[in-house]
Short mmCIF file of C-alpha atoms in Angstrom, two decimals:
data_model
loop_
_atom_site.label_atom_id
_atom_site.label_comp_id
_atom_site.label_asym_id
_atom_site.label_seq_id
_atom_site.Cartn_x
_atom_site.Cartn_y
_atom_site.Cartn_z
CA HIS A 69 31.13 -11.74 2.38
CA VAL A 70 28.83 -12.30 5.01
CA GLN A 71 26.73 -15.28 5.11
CA LEU A 72 23.31 -14.75 6.96
CA VAL A 73 21.04 -18.12 8.14
CA GLU A 74 17.44 -17.13 9.38
CA SER A 75 15.57 -19.76 12.12
CA GLY A 76 12.81 -19.41 14.02
CA GLY A 77 9.59 -18.97 11.66
CA GLY A 78 6.69 -21.05 12.02
CA SER A 79 2.71 -21.16 12.16
CA VAL A 80 1.23 -19.20 14.91
CA GLN A 81 -2.43 -18.00 15.83
CA ASP A 82 -3.53 -14.37 15.39
CA GLY A 83 -1.84 -12.87 18.50
CA GLY A 84 0.66 -15.27 19.17
CA SER A 85 4.43 -14.50 19.19
CA LEU A 86 7.76 -15.37 17.60
CA ARG A 87 11.29 -14.74 17.63
CA LEU A 88 13.27 -14.98 14.77
CA SER A 89 17.30 -15.40 14.58
CA CYS A 90 19.81 -14.45 11.79
CA ALA A 91 22.70 -16.12 12.35
CA ALA A 92 26.08 -14.53 10.53
CA SER A 93 29.46 -15.33 9.64
CA GLY A 94 32.42 -14.64 7.36
CA GLY A 95 32.29 -10.99 7.93
CA ALA A 96 32.79 -7.93 10.54
CA TYR A 97 29.35 -8.16 11.75
CA SER A 98 29.57 -5.34 13.68
CA GLU A 99 30.34 -3.01 10.89
CA HIS A 100 26.99 -3.63 9.08
CA TYR A 101 24.07 -2.13 8.99
CA LEU A 102 21.31 -4.93 9.69
CA ALA A 103 17.70 -5.71 8.83
CA TRP A 104 14.56 -7.41 8.37
CA PHE A 105 12.41 -7.92 5.32
CA ARG A 106 9.39 -9.80 4.41
CA GLN A 107 7.68 -10.68 1.58
CA ALA A 108 4.19 -12.02 0.95
CA PRO A 109 3.31 -14.16 -2.14
CA GLY A 110 2.48 -11.67 -4.78
CA LYS A 111 3.51 -8.50 -2.85
CA GLU A 112 6.60 -6.64 -3.05
CA ARG A 113 9.23 -7.40 -0.84
CA GLU A 114 9.27 -4.37 2.34
CA GLY A 115 11.19 -3.49 5.03
CA VAL A 116 10.41 -4.39 8.57
CA ALA A 117 13.10 -2.94 10.83
CA THR A 118 16.38 -1.75 10.72
CA ILE A 119 19.40 -1.44 13.55
CA ALA A 120 22.36 0.56 12.57
CA ILE A 121 25.68 -0.10 13.54
CA ASP A 122 25.19 2.44 16.69
CA GLY A 123 22.34 0.14 18.01
CA SER A 124 19.47 2.83 16.77
CA THR A 125 16.42 1.13 15.22
CA THR A 126 13.55 1.78 12.83
CA TYR A 127 10.48 0.38 12.28
CA ALA A 128 7.93 0.05 9.28
CA ASP A 129 4.55 1.76 10.71
CA SER A 130 2.99 -1.81 10.44
CA VAL A 131 5.05 -3.29 13.38
CA LYS A 132 5.83 -0.17 15.22
CA GLY A 133 4.97 -0.97 19.28
CA ARG A 134 4.83 -5.13 18.20
CA PHE A 135 7.94 -6.12 16.83
CA THR A 136 11.52 -5.52 18.46
CA ILE A 137 14.92 -5.91 16.68
CA SER A 138 17.80 -6.58 18.30
CA SER A 139 21.56 -7.71 17.73
CA ASP A 140 23.94 -9.41 19.64
CA ASN A 141 27.29 -8.78 18.35
CA ALA A 142 29.14 -11.14 20.87
CA LYS A 143 27.21 -13.97 19.10
CA ASN A 144 27.05 -12.54 15.66
CA THR A 145 23.34 -12.94 15.58
CA LEU A 146 20.38 -10.39 14.71
CA TYR A 147 17.05 -11.29 16.10
CA LEU A 148 13.70 -10.02 15.57
CA GLN A 149 10.66 -10.21 18.49
CA MET A 150 7.43 -10.54 16.72
CA ASN A 151 4.43 -9.92 18.92
CA ASP A 152 0.81 -9.67 18.58
CA LEU A 153 0.95 -11.52 15.44
CA LYS A 154 -1.60 -10.66 12.84
CA PRO A 155 -2.37 -12.82 10.18
CA GLU A 156 -1.14 -9.82 7.73
CA ASP A 157 2.41 -10.51 8.80
CA SER A 158 2.28 -13.77 7.22
CA ALA A 159 5.27 -13.80 4.68
CA MET A 160 8.83 -15.34 4.12
CA TYR A 161 10.85 -13.19 6.52
CA TYR A 162 14.76 -12.14 5.34
CA CYS A 163 17.76 -10.64 7.03
CA ALA A 164 19.87 -8.44 5.49
CA ALA A 165 23.40 -6.72 5.81
CA ASP A 166 25.14 -3.93 4.34
CA ARG A 167 28.38 -1.67 5.08
CA TYR A 168 25.94 1.29 4.23
CA ASN A 169 22.97 2.67 5.89
CA LEU A 170 20.40 1.88 3.30
CA GLY A 171 17.16 2.07 5.55
CA LEU A 172 14.05 0.21 4.80
CA ALA A 173 14.37 0.24 1.39
CA TRP A 174 15.45 -3.72 0.23
CA ARG A 175 17.45 -2.73 -3.32
CA GLY A 176 21.18 -2.19 -2.57
CA TYR A 177 21.14 -4.45 0.56
CA SER A 178 24.67 -6.71 -0.38
CA TYR A 179 24.00 -10.03 1.78
CA TRP A 180 20.97 -11.57 2.12
CA GLY A 181 19.70 -15.08 4.04
CA GLN A 182 17.72 -17.69 2.73
CA GLY A 183 14.32 -16.57 4.45
CA THR A 184 12.07 -18.05 7.03
CA GLN A 185 8.38 -18.31 6.73
CA VAL A 186 6.30 -16.95 9.04
CA THR A 187 2.36 -18.11 8.82
CA VAL A 188 -0.29 -16.51 11.20
CA SER A 189 -3.78 -17.66 11.27
#
């Protein structure tokens, strides 16, 4: 089983930047597809970005050009660099992992972190 722990959330002003981290343990990190999701109050969880085993990435249209997902396999850590943040980016951000390529659809991912809050004002 993979354990995931997010960090790096916080409060920033409109146009600011944050880098989220997701530290993984307990499993074969490099054999998992990884993703970031977010959920705002009263809204459904939505996919933000994914990174595949081969390093290929996908992004939700709403974050393309502003967010960058990356993975450091030596550190078993997933990152999400978020630039030009907007108030509508405010949400709880979660990292997730699975042995299968599930893309941006959140249902089905086997492993989840506890989330880190991002607030943009």
